Backbone as numpy.savetxt, mean C-alpha at the origin, in Angstrom:
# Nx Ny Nz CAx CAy CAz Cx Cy Cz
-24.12 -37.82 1.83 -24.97 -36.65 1.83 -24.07 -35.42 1.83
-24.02 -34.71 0.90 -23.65 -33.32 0.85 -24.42 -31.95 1.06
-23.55 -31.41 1.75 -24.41 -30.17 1.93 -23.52 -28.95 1.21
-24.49 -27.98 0.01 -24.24 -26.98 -0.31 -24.72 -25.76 -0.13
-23.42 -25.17 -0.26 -23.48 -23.58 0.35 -23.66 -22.86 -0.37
-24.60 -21.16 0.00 -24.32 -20.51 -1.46 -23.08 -20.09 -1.52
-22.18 -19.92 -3.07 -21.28 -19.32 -2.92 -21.12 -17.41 -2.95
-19.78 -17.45 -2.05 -20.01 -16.12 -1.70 -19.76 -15.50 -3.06
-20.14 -14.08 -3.21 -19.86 -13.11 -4.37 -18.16 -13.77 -4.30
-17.64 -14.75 -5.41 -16.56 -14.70 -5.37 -15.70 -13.40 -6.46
-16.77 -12.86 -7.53 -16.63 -11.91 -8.34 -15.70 -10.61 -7.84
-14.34 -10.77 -8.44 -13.74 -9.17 -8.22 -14.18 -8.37 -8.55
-14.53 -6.87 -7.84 -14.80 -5.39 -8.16 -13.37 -4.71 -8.80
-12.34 -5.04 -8.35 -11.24 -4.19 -9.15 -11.19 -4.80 -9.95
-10.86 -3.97 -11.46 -10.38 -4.42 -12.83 -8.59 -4.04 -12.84
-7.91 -4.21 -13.61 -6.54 -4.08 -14.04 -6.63 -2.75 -13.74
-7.18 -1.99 -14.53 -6.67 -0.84 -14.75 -6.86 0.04 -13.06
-7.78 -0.62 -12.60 -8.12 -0.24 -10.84 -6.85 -0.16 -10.10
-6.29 -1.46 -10.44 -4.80 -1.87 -9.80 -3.65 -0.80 -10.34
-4.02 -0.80 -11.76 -2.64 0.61 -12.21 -2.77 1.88 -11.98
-4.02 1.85 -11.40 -4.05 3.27 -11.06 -3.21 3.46 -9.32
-3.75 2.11 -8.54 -3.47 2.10 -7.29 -1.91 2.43 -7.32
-1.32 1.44 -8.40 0.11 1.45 -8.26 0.80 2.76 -8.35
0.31 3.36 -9.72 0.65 4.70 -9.71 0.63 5.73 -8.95
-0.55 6.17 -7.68 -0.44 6.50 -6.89 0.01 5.94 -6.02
0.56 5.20 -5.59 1.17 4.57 -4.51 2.57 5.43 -5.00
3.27 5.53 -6.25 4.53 5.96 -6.26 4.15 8.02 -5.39
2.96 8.14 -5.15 3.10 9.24 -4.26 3.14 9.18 -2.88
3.29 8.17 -2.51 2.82 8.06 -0.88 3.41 8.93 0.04
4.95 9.42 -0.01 5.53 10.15 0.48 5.53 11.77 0.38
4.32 11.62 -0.39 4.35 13.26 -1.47 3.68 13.75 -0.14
3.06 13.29 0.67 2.44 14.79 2.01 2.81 14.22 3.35
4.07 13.92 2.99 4.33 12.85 4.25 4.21 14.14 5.66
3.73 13.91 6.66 3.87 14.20 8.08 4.57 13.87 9.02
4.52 14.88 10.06 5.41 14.55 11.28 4.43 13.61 12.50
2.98 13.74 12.10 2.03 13.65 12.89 1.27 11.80 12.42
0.91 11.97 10.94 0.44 10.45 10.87 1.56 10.15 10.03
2.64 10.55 9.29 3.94 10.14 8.52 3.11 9.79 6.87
2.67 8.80 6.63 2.49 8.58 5.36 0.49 8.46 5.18
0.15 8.38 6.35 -1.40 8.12 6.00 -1.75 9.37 4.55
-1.90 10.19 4.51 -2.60 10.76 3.32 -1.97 10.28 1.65
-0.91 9.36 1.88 -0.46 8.89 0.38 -0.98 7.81 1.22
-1.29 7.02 1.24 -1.74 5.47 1.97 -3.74 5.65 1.54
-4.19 6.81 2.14 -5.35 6.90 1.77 -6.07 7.21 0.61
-4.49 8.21 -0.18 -4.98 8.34 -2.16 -4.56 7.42 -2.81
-3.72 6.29 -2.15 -3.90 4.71 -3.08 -4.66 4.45 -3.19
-5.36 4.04 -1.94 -6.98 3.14 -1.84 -7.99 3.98 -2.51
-7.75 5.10 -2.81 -9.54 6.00 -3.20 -9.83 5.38 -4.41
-9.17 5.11 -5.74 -9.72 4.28 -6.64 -10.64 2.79 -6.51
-10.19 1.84 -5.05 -10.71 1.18 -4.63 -12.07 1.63 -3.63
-11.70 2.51 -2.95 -12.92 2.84 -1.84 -14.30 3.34 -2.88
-14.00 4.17 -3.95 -14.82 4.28 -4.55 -15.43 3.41 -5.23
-15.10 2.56 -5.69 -15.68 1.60 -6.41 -16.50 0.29 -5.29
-15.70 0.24 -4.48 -16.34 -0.81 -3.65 -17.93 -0.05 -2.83
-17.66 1.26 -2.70 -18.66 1.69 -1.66 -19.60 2.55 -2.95
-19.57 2.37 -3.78 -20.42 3.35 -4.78 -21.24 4.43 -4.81
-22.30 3.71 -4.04 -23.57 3.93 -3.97 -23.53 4.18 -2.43
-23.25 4.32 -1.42 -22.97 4.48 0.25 -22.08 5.89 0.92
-22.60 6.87 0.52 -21.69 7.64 0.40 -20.56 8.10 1.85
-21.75 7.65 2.61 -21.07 7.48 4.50 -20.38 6.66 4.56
-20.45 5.59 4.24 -19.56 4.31 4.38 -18.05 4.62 3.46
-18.25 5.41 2.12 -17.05 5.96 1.79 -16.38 6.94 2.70
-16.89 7.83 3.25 -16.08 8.86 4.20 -15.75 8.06 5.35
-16.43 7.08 6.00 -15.83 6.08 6.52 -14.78 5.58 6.55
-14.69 4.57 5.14 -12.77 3.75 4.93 -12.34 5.48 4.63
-12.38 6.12 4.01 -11.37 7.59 3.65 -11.22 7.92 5.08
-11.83 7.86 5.89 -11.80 8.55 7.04 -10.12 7.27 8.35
-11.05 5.88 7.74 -10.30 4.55 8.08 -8.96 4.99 7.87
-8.52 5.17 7.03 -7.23 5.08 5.99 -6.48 6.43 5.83
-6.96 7.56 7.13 -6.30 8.72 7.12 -5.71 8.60 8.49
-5.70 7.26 9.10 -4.94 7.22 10.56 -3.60 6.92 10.20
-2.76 6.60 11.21 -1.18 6.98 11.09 -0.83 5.73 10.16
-0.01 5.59 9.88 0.83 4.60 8.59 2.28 4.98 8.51
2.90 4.09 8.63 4.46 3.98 8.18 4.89 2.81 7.95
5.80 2.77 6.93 6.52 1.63 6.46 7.10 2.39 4.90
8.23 1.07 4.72 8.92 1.33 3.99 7.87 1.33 2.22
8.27 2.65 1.46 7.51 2.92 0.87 7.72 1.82 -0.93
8.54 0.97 -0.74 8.40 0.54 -2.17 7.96 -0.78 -1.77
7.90 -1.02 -1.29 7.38 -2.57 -0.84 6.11 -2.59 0.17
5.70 -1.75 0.04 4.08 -1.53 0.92 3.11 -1.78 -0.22
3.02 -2.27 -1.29 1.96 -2.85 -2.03 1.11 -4.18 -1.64
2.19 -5.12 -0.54 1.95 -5.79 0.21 0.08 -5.18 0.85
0.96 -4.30 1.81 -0.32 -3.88 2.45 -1.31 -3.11 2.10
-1.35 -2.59 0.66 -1.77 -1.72 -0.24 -3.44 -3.32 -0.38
-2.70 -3.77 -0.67 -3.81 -5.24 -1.52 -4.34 -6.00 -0.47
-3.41 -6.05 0.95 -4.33 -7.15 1.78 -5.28 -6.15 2.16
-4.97 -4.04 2.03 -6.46 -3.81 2.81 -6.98 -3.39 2.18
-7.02 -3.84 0.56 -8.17 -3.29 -0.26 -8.49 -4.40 -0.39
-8.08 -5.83 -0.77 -9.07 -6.82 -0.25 -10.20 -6.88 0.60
-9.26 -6.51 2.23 -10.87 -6.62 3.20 -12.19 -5.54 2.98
-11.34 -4.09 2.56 -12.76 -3.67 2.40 -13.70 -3.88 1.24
-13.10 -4.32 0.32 -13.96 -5.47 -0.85 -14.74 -6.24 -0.01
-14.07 -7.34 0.84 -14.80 -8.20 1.46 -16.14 -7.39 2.54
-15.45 -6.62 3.20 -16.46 -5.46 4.15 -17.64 -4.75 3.08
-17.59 -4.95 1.78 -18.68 -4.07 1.18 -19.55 -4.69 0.34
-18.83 -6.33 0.27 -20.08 -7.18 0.12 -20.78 -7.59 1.00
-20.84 -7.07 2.29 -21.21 -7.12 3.32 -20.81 -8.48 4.33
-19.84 -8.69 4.44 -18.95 -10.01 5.15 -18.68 -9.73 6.20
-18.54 -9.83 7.14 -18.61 -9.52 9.06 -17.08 -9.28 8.83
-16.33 -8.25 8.52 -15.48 -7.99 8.56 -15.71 -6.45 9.43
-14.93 -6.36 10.49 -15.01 -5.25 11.16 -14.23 -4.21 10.61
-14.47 -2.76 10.99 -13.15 -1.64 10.91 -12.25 -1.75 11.23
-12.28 -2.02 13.24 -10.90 -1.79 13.65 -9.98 -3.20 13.23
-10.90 -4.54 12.38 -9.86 -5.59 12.03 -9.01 -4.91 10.66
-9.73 -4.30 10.04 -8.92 -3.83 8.73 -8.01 -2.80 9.10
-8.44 -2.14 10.12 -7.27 -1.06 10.98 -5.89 -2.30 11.21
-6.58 -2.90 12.30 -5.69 -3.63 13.17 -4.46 -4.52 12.16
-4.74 -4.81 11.01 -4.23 -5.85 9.97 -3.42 -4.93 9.29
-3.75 -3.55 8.77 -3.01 -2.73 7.98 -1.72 -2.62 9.07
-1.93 -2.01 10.40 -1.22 -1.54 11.16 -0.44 -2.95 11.92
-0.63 -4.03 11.87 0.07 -5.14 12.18 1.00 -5.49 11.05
0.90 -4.74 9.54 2.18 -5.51 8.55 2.87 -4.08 8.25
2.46 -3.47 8.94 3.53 -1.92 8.34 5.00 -2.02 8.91
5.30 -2.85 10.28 6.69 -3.41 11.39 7.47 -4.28 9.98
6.59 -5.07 10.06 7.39 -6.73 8.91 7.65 -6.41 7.90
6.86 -5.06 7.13 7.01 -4.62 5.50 8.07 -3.85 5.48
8.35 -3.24 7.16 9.66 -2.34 6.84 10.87 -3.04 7.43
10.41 -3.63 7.94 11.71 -5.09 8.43 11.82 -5.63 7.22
11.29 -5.81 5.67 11.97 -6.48 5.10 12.59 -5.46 3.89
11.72 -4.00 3.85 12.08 -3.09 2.89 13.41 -2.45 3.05
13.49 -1.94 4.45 14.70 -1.26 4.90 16.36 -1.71 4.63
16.23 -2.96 5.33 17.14 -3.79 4.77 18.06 -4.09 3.46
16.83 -4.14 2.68 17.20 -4.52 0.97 17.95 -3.23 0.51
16.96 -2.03 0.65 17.28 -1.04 -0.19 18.15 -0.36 0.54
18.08 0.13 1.98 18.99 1.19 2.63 20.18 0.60 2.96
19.87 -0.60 4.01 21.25 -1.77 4.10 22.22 -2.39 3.22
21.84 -2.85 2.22 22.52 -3.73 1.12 22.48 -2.86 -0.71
21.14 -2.10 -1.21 21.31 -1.68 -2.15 22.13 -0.36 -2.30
21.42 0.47 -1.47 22.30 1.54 -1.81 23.68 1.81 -1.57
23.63 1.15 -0.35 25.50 1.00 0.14 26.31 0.62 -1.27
25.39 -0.94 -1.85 26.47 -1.22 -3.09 26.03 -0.81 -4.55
25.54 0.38 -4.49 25.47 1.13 -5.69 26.17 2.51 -5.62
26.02 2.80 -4.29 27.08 3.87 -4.14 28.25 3.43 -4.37
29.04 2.37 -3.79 30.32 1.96 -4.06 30.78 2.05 -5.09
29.57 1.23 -6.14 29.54 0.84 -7.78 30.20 2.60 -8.66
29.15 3.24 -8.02 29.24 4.63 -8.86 30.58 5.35 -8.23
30.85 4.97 -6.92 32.33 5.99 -6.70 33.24 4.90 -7.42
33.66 3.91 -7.47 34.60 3.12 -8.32 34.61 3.71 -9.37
33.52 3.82 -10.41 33.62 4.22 -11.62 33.81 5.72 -11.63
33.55 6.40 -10.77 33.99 7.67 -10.41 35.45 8.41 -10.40
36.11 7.29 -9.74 37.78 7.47 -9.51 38.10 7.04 -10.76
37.39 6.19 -11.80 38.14 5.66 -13.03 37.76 6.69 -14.46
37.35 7.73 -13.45 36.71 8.63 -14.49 35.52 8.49 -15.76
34.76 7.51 -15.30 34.38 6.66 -16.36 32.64 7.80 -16.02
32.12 8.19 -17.53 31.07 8.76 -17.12 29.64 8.29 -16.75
30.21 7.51 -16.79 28.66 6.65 -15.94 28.74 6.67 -14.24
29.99 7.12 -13.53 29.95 7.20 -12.79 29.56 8.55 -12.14
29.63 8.67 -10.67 28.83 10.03 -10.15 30.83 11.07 -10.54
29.98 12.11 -10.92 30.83 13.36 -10.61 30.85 14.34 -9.52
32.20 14.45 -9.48 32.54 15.20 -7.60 32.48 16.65 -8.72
């Protein structure tokens, strides 16, 4: 004996071009950075291509996540797409109406912003730039013009 379920709206609301827009603004995140929430207002004009579309027709429930997504945020900014997608997922899931709470989509954004910059910081400030600077003063002393000029 089997028992079936309905299935949930498994149907995505973002299309491609939803996502290239996200991405593209995401390369602003740092553009109004603060001393007070640090990156929330580039964190909250990623998601607006998503908030709008998911909340359409709800216009409170949009000033809501906009309102969600203007609290504090930090992490390393090229590798936060991570958290860009797990919290436009939930409020997808939150606006097909799925018992997904606020403060869990709070609590989840603000639980991977530590680990995203524990693994961003590292790569790029620790290990890349150190050995690209090196790269460019080597070729620098060899006079070679691809390298940086003093």
């Amino acid at each position: 004996m089997t028992t079936e379920t309905a299935p949930a709206t498994s149907e995505k609301m973002l299309t491609t071009r939803d996502l290239r827009r996200m991405y593209w603004r995401s390369t602003f995140l740092l553009g109004s950075f603060n001393f007070e929430r640090m990156q929330a207002m580039g964190f909250c004009y990623t998601l607006m291509p998503a908030i709008r579309k998911f909340y359409r027709d709800d216009k409170s429930a949009q000033a809501a996540a906009l309102k969600r997504h203007l609290e504090f945020y930090n992490t390393h900014p090229w590798v936060s797409s991570v958290v860009f997608g797990v919290t436009a997922a939930m409020e997808e899931q939150k606006s097909k109406g799925e018992d997904i709470g606020e403060d869990a989509i709070t609590n989840v954004k603000i639980g991977l912003m530590g680990p995203v910059a524990g693994i961003g910081d590292p790569i790029f400030w620790g290990t890349a730039r150190p050995v690209l600077a090196a790269l460019g003063g080597a070729l620098a002393l060899h006079r070679s013009v691809r390298g940086a000029r003093a």
